[in-house]
Tab-separated table of C-alpha atoms in Angstrom:
chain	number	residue	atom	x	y	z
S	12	UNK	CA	0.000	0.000	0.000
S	13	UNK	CA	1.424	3.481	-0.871
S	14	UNK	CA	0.233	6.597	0.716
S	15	UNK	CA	0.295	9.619	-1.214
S	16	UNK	CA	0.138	13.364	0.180
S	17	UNK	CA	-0.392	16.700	-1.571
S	18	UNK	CA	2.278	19.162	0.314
S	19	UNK	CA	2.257	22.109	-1.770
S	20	UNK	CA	4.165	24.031	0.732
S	21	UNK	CA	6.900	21.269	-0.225
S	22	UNK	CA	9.642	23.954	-1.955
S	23	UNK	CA	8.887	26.969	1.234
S	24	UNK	CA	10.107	24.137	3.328
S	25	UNK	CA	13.341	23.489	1.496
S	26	UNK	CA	14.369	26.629	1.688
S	27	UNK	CA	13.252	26.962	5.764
S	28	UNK	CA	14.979	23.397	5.981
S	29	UNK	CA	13.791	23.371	9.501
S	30	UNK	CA	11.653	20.381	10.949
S	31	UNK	CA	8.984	22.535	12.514
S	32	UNK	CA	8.380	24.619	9.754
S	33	UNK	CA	4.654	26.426	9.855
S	34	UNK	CA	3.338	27.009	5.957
S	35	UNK	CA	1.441	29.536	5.442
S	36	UNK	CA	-2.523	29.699	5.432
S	37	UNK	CA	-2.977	29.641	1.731
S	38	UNK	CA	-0.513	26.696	1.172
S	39	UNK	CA	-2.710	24.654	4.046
S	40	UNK	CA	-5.838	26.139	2.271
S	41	UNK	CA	-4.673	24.872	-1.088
S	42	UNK	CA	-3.825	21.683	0.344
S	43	UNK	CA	-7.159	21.561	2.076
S	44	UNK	CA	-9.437	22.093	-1.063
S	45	UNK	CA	-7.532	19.924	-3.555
S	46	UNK	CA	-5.444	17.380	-1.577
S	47	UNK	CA	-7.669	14.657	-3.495
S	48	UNK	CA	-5.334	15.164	-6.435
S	49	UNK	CA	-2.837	12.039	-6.312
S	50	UNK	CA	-5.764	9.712	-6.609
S	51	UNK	CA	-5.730	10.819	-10.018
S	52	UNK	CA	-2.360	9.016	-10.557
S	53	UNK	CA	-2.879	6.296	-7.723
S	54	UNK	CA	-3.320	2.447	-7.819
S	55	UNK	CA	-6.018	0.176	-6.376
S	56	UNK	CA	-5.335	-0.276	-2.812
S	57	UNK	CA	-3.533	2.786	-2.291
S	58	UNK	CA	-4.459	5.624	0.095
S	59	UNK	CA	-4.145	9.616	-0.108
S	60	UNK	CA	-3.795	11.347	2.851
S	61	UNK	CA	-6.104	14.308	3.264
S	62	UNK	CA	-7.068	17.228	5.865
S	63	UNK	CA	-10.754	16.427	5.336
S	64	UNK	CA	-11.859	13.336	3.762
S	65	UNK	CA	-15.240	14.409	2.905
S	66	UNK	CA	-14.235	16.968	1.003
S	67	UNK	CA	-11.559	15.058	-0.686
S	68	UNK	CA	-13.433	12.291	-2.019
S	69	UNK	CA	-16.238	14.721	-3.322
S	70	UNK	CA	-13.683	16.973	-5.135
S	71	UNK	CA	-12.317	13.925	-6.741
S	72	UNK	CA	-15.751	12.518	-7.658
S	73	UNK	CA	-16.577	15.615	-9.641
S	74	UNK	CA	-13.350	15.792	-11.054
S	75	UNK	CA	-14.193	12.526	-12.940
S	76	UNK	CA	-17.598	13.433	-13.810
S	77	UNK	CA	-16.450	16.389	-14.815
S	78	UNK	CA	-13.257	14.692	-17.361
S	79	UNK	CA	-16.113	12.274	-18.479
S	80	UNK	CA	-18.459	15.268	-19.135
S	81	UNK	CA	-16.270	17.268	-20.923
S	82	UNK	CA	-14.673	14.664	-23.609
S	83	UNK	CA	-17.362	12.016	-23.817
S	84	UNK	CA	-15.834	9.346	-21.417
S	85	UNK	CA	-17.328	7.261	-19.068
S	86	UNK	CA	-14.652	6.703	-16.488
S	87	UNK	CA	-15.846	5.585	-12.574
S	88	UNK	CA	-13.803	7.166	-9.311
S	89	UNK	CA	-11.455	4.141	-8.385
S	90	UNK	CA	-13.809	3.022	-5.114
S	91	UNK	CA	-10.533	0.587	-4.190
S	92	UNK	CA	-8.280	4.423	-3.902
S	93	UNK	CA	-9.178	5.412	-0.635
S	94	UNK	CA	-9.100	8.469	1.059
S	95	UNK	CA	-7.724	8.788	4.955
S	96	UNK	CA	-7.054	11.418	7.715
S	97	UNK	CA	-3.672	11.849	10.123
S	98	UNK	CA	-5.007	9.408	12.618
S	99	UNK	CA	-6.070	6.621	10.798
S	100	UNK	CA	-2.011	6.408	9.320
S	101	UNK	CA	-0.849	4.414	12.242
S	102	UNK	CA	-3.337	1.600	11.377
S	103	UNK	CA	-2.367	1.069	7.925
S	104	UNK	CA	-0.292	-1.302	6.256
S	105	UNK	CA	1.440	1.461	5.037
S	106	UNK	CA	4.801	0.233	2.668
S	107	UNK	CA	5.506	3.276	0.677
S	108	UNK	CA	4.972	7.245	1.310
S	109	UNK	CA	4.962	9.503	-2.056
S	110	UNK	CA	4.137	12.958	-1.208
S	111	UNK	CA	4.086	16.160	-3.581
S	112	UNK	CA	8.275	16.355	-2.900
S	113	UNK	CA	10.395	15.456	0.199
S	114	UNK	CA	11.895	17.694	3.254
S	115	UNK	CA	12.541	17.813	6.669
S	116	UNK	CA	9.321	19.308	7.748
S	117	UNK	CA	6.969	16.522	6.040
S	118	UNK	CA	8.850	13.686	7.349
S	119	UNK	CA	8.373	15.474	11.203
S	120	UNK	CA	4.697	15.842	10.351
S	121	UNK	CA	4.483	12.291	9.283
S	122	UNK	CA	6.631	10.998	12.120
S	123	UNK	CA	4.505	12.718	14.684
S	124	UNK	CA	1.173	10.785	13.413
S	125	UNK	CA	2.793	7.388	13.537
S	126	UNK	CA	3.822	6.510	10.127
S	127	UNK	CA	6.885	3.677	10.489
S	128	UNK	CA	10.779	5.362	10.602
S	129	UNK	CA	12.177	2.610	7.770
S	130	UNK	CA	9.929	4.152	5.133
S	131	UNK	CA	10.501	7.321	5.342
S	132	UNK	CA	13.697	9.037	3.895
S	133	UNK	CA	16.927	9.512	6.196
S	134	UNK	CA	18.172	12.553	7.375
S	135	UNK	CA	21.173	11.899	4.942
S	136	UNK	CA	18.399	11.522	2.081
S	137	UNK	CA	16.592	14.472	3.017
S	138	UNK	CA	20.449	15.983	2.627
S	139	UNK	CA	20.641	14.908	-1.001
S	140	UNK	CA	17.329	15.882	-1.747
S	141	UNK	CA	17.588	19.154	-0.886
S	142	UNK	CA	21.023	19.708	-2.153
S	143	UNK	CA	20.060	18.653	-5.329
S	144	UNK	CA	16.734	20.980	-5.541
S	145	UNK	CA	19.429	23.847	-5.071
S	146	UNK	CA	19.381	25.805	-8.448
S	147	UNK	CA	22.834	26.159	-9.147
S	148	UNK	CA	22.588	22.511	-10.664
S	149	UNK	CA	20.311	24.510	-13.265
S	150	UNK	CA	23.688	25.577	-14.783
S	151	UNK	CA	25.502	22.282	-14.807
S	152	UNK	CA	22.657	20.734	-16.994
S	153	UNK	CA	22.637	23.973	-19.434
S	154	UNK	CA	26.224	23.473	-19.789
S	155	UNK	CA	25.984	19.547	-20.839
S	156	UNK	CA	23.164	20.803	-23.328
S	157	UNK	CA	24.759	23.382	-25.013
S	158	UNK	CA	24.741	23.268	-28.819
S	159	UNK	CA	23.902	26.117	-31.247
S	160	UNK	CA	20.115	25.484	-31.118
S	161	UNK	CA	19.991	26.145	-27.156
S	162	UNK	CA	20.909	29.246	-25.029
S	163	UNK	CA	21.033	29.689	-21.478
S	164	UNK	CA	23.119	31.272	-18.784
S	165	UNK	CA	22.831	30.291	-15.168
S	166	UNK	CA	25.446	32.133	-12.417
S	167	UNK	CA	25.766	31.519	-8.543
S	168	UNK	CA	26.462	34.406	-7.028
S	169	UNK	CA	27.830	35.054	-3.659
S	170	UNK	CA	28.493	38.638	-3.293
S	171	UNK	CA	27.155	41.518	-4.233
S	172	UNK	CA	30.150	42.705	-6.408
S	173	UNK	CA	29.296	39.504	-8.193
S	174	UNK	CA	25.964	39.927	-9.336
S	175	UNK	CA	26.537	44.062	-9.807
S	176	UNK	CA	29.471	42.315	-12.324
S	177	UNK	CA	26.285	40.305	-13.719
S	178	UNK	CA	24.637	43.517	-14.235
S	179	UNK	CA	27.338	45.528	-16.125
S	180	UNK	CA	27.673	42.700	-18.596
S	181	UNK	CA	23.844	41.907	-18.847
S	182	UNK	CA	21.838	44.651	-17.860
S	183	UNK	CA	18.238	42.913	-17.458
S	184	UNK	CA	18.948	39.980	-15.215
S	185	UNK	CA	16.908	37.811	-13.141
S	186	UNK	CA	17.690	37.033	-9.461
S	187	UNK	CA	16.737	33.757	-8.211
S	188	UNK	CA	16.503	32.222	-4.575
S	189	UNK	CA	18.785	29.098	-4.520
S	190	UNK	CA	15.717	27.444	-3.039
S	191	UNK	CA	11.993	28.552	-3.172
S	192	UNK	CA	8.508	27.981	-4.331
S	193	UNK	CA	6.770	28.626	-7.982
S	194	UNK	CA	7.326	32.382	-8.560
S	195	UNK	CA	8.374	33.131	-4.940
S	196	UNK	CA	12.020	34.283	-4.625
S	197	UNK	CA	12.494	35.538	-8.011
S	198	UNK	CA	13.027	39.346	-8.640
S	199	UNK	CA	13.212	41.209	-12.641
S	200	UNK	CA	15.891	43.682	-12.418
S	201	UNK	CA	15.740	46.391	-15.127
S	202	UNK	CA	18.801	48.839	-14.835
S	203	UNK	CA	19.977	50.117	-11.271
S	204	UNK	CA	18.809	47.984	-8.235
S	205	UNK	CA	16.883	49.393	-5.860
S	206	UNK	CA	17.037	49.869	-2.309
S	207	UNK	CA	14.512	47.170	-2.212
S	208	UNK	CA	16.146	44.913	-4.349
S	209	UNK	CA	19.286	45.724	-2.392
S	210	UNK	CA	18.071	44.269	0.895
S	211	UNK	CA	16.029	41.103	-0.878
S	212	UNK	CA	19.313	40.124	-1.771
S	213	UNK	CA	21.444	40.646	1.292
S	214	UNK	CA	18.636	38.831	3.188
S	215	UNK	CA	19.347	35.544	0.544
S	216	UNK	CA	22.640	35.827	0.764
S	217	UNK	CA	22.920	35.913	4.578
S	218	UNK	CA	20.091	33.126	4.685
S	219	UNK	CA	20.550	30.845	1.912
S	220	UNK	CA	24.222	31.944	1.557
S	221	UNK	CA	24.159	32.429	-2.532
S	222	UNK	CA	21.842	33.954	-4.906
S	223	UNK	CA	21.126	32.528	-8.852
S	224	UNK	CA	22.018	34.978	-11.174
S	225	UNK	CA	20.727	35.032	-15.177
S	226	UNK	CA	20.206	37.479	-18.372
S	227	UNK	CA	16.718	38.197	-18.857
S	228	UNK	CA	15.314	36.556	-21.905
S	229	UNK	CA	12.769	37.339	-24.424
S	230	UNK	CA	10.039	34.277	-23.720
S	231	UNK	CA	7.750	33.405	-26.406
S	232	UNK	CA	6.701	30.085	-25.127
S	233	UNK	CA	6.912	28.317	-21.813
S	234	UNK	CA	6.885	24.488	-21.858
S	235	UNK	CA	8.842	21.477	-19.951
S	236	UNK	CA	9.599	17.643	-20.202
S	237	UNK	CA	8.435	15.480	-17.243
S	238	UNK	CA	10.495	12.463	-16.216
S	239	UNK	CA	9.980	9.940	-13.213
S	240	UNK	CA	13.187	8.663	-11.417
S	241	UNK	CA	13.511	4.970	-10.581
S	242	UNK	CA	15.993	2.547	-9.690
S	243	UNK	CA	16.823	1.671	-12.997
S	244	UNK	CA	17.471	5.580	-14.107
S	245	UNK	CA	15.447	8.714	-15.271
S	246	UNK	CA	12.730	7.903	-17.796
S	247	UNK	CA	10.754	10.295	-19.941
S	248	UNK	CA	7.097	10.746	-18.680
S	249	UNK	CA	6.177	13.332	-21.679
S	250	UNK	CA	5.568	16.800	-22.824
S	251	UNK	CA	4.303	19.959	-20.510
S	252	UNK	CA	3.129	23.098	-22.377
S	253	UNK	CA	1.626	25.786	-19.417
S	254	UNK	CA	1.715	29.135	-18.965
S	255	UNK	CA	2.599	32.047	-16.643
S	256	UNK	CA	2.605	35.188	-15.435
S	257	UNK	CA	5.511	36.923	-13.429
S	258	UNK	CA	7.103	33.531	-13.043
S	259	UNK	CA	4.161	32.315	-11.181
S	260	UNK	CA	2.222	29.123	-13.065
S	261	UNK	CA	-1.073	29.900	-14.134
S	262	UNK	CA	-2.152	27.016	-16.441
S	263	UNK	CA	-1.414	23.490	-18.220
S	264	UNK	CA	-1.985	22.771	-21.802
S	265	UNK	CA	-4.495	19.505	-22.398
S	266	UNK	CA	-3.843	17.451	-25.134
S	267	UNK	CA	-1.980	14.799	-26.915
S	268	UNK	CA	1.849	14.200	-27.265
S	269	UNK	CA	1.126	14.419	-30.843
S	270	UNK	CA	-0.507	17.981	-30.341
S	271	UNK	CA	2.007	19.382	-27.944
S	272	UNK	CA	4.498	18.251	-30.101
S	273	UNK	CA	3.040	19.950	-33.321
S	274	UNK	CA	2.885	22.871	-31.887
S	275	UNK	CA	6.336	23.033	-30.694
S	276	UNK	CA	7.319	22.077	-34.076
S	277	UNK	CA	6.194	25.142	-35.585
S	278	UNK	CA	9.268	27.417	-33.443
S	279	UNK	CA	11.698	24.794	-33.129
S	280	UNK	CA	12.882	21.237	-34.266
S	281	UNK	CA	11.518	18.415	-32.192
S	282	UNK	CA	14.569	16.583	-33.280
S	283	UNK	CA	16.420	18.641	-31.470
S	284	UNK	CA	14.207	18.696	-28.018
S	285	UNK	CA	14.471	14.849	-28.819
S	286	UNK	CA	17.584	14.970	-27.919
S	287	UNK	CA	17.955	17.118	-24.901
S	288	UNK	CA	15.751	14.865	-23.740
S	289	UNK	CA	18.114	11.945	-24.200
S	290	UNK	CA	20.797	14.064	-22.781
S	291	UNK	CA	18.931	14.692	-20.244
S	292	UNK	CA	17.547	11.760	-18.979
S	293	UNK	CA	21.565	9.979	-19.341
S	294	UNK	CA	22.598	12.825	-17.046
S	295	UNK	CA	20.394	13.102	-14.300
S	296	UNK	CA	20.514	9.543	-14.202
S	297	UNK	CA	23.882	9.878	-13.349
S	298	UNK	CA	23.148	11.996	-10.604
S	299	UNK	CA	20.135	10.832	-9.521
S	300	UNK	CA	20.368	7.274	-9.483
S	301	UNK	CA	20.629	6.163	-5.440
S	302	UNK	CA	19.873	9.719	-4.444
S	303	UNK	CA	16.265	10.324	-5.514
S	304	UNK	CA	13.338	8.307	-6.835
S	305	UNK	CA	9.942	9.996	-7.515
S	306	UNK	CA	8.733	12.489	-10.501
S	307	UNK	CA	10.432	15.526	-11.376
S	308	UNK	CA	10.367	18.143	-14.245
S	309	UNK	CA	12.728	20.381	-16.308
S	310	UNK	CA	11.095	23.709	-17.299
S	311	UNK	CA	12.306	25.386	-20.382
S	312	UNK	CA	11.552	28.470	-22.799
S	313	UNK	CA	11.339	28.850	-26.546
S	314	UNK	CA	13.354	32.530	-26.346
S	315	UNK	CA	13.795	35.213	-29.098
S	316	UNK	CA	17.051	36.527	-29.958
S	317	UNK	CA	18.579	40.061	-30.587
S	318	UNK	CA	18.649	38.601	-34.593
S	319	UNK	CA	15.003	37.135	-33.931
S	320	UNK	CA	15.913	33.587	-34.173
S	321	UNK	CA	14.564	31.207	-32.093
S	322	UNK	CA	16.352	28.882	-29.847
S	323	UNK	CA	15.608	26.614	-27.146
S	324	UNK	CA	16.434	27.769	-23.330
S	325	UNK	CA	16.884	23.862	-22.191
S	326	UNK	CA	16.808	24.386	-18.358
S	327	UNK	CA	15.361	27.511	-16.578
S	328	UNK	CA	14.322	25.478	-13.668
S	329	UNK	CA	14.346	21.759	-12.028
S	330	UNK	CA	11.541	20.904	-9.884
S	331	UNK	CA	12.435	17.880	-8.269
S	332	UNK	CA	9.513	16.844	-7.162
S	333	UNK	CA	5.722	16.059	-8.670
S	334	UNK	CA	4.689	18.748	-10.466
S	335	UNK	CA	1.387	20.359	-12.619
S	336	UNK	CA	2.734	18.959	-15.826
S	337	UNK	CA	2.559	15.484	-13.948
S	338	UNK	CA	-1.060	16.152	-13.190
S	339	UNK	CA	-1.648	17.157	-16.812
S	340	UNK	CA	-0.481	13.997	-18.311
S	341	UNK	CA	-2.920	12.165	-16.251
S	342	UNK	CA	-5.879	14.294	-18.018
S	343	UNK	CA	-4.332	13.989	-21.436
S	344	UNK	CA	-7.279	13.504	-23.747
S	345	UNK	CA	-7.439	11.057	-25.746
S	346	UNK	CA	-9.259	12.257	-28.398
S	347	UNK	CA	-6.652	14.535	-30.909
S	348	UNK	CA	-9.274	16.930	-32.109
S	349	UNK	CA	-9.999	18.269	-28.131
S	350	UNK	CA	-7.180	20.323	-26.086
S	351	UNK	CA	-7.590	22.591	-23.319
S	352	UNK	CA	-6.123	24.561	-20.372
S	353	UNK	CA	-5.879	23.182	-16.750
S	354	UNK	CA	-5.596	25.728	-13.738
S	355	UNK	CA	-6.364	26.121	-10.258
S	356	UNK	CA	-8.311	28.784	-9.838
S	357	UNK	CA	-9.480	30.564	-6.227
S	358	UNK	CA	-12.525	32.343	-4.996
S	359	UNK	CA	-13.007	31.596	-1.455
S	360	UNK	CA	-11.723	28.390	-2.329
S	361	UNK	CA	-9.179	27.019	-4.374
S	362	UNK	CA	-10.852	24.773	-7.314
S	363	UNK	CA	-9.665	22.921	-10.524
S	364	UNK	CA	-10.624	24.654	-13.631
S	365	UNK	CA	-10.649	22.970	-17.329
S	366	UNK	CA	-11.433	24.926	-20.421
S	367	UNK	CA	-11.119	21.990	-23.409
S	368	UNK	CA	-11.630	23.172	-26.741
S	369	UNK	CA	-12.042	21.522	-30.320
S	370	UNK	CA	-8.176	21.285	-31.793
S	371	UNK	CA	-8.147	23.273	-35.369
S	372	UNK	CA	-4.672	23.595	-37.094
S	373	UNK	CA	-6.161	24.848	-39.929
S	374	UNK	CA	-4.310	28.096	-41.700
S	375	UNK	CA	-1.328	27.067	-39.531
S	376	UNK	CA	-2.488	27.592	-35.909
S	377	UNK	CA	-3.735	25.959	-32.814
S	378	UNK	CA	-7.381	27.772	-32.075
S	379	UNK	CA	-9.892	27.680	-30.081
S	380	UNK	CA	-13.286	26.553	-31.996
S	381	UNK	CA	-15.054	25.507	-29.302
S	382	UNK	CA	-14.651	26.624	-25.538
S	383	UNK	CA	-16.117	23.615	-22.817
S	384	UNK	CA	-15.430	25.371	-19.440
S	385	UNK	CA	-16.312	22.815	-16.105
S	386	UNK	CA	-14.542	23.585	-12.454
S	387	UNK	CA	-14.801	21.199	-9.603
């Protein structure tokens, strides 16, 4: 039996690396109102753990109706998934946990309601995993991808004459945490810092003891590959097309491989993501192997340059741990004429949104005929 647990406060931990870390309201709130979600990747027999398990299993329930609704299925909630509060963990024959991602504070939490010391990660693991979630390993992989169809810089800094130096030669840059959340710890500098920027960054540096400097790139598409990391290596999961806003994720393309991949195709050659995907997955394999297992994701950026080519920014960030794009491949239609945008929308609560629309490539674009908007 595996239990899975939504903890989207997962990468705010990381970074407070402390076992009795407190997230925020609106992480619990999040976690509260849509902590049903593994069961839409879990196996019979498995459980999800969940703040309330009424609203859980009713949130999932229309989340199927609402898939089956939308593109014509007629799927049934898995009745042998079942859902379970803290205290009913120490009861279970519990052999596996599999949470959103892995740190100190979630294995406290799940210590202190009973679940069994030899399955959950070592303090030594808990080591690795964070150390590899660190973003300067963002520019070791762009440097083993490098070719003339990619671009990328990635720079740890650790003083401030180091990232003004970043600033002479780049102008725009972008100042990352080394660890932090979705669009949390991320500042756009344009010009002269200010005063404000200033002390952001003397905070990091005395906290977190480096900061991730890069240029500032033109974006004109965000998309990632999604890989799951086993004992026999790093294996390709698929494609992740979503979209943002200030860093922060707002949305996940729906639709098939065959679709994401078209319209990739149409800025840059799949050939060539096919193999940064290789290259990836023989890499982090390398590094990975013995030190992680679980999903993780590599987001990247179709980017404009001065000349107005397009090339392929292979690695702007690593989330090692599940991510959106996981949860998208488990709604992939299956029908190639419907796509559609998954987000998580909030308005008192947080809810799943899905607007799938009829696919149309007709006069060379991806359109929207046909809008089918449901939220659970």
């Amino acid at each position: 039996m595996v239990a899975h647990f939504f903890n989207p406060w997962h990468e705010m931990a990381l970074a407070c690396n402390k076992t009795n870390f407190t997230p925020p309201s609106a992480a619990y709130k999040l976690q509260y109102d849509i902590g049903f979600l593994p069961a839409l990747w879990a196996h019979d027999n498995d459980v999800v753990l969940v703040s309330d398990v009424c609203v859980a299993k009713r949130g999932y329930e229309e989340t199927v109706k609402m898939i089956n609704n939308v593109m014509g299925m007629n799927n049934k909630p898995n009745e042998n998934i079942m859902f379970v509060s803290e205290n009913q963990l120490p009861y279970l024959n519990i052999e596996k946990i599999a949470p959103w991602g892995w740190d100190k504070a979630s294995v406290a939490y799940l210590s202190r309601w009973g679940v069994r010391k030899e399955i959950l990660p070592s303090a030594a693991a808990l080591d690795a995993i964070r150390n590899l979630s660190h973003r300067k390993h963002v520019a070791k992989l762009l440097n083993i991808l490098k070719n003339e169809y990619t671009t990328g810089i990635s720079i740890e800094c650790y003083e401030m004459s180091e990232i003004e130096e970043m600033m002479r030669l780049y102008t725009n840059v972008v100042i990352k945490a080394p660890w932090s959340c979705s669009g949390r710890g991320i500042r756009f500098i344009k010009g002269n810092m200010t005063s404000h920027q200033f002390g952001w960054i003397k905070n990091l540096l005395k906290a977190q003891g480096s900061v991730i400097v890069e240029p500032y790139y033109k974006k004109v598409l965000d998309f990632g590959l999604e890989f799951n990391c086993t004992d026999k290596g790093v294996m390709y999961n698929g494609l992740s097309l979503f979209e943002t806003d200030n860093w922060a994720y707002t949305g996940n393309v729906l639709a098939t491989e065959a679709i994401k991949r078209e319209i990739l195709s149409r800025l840059v050659s799949v050939e060539v993501l096919d193999d940064i995907t290789r290259r990836i997955s023989e890499y982090l394999t390398t590094i990975y192997k013995g030190n992680y297992c679980g999903n993780f994701g590599v987001d990247m950026m179709i980017v404009s340059e001065e000349d107005g080519s397009l090339k392929i920014h292979p690695c702007v960030e690593i989330n090692l741990r599940n991510t959106m794009g996981h949860v998208a491949l488990q709604l992939t239609p299956t029908d190639a004429t419907i796509s559609g945008i998954l987000k998580i929308e909030y308005n008192h609560n947080y809810k799943l949104k899905i607007n799938f629309y009829e696919t149309n490539f007709d006069n060379g674009a991806c359109c929207a005929s046909t809008d089918f908007t449901s939220t659970v």
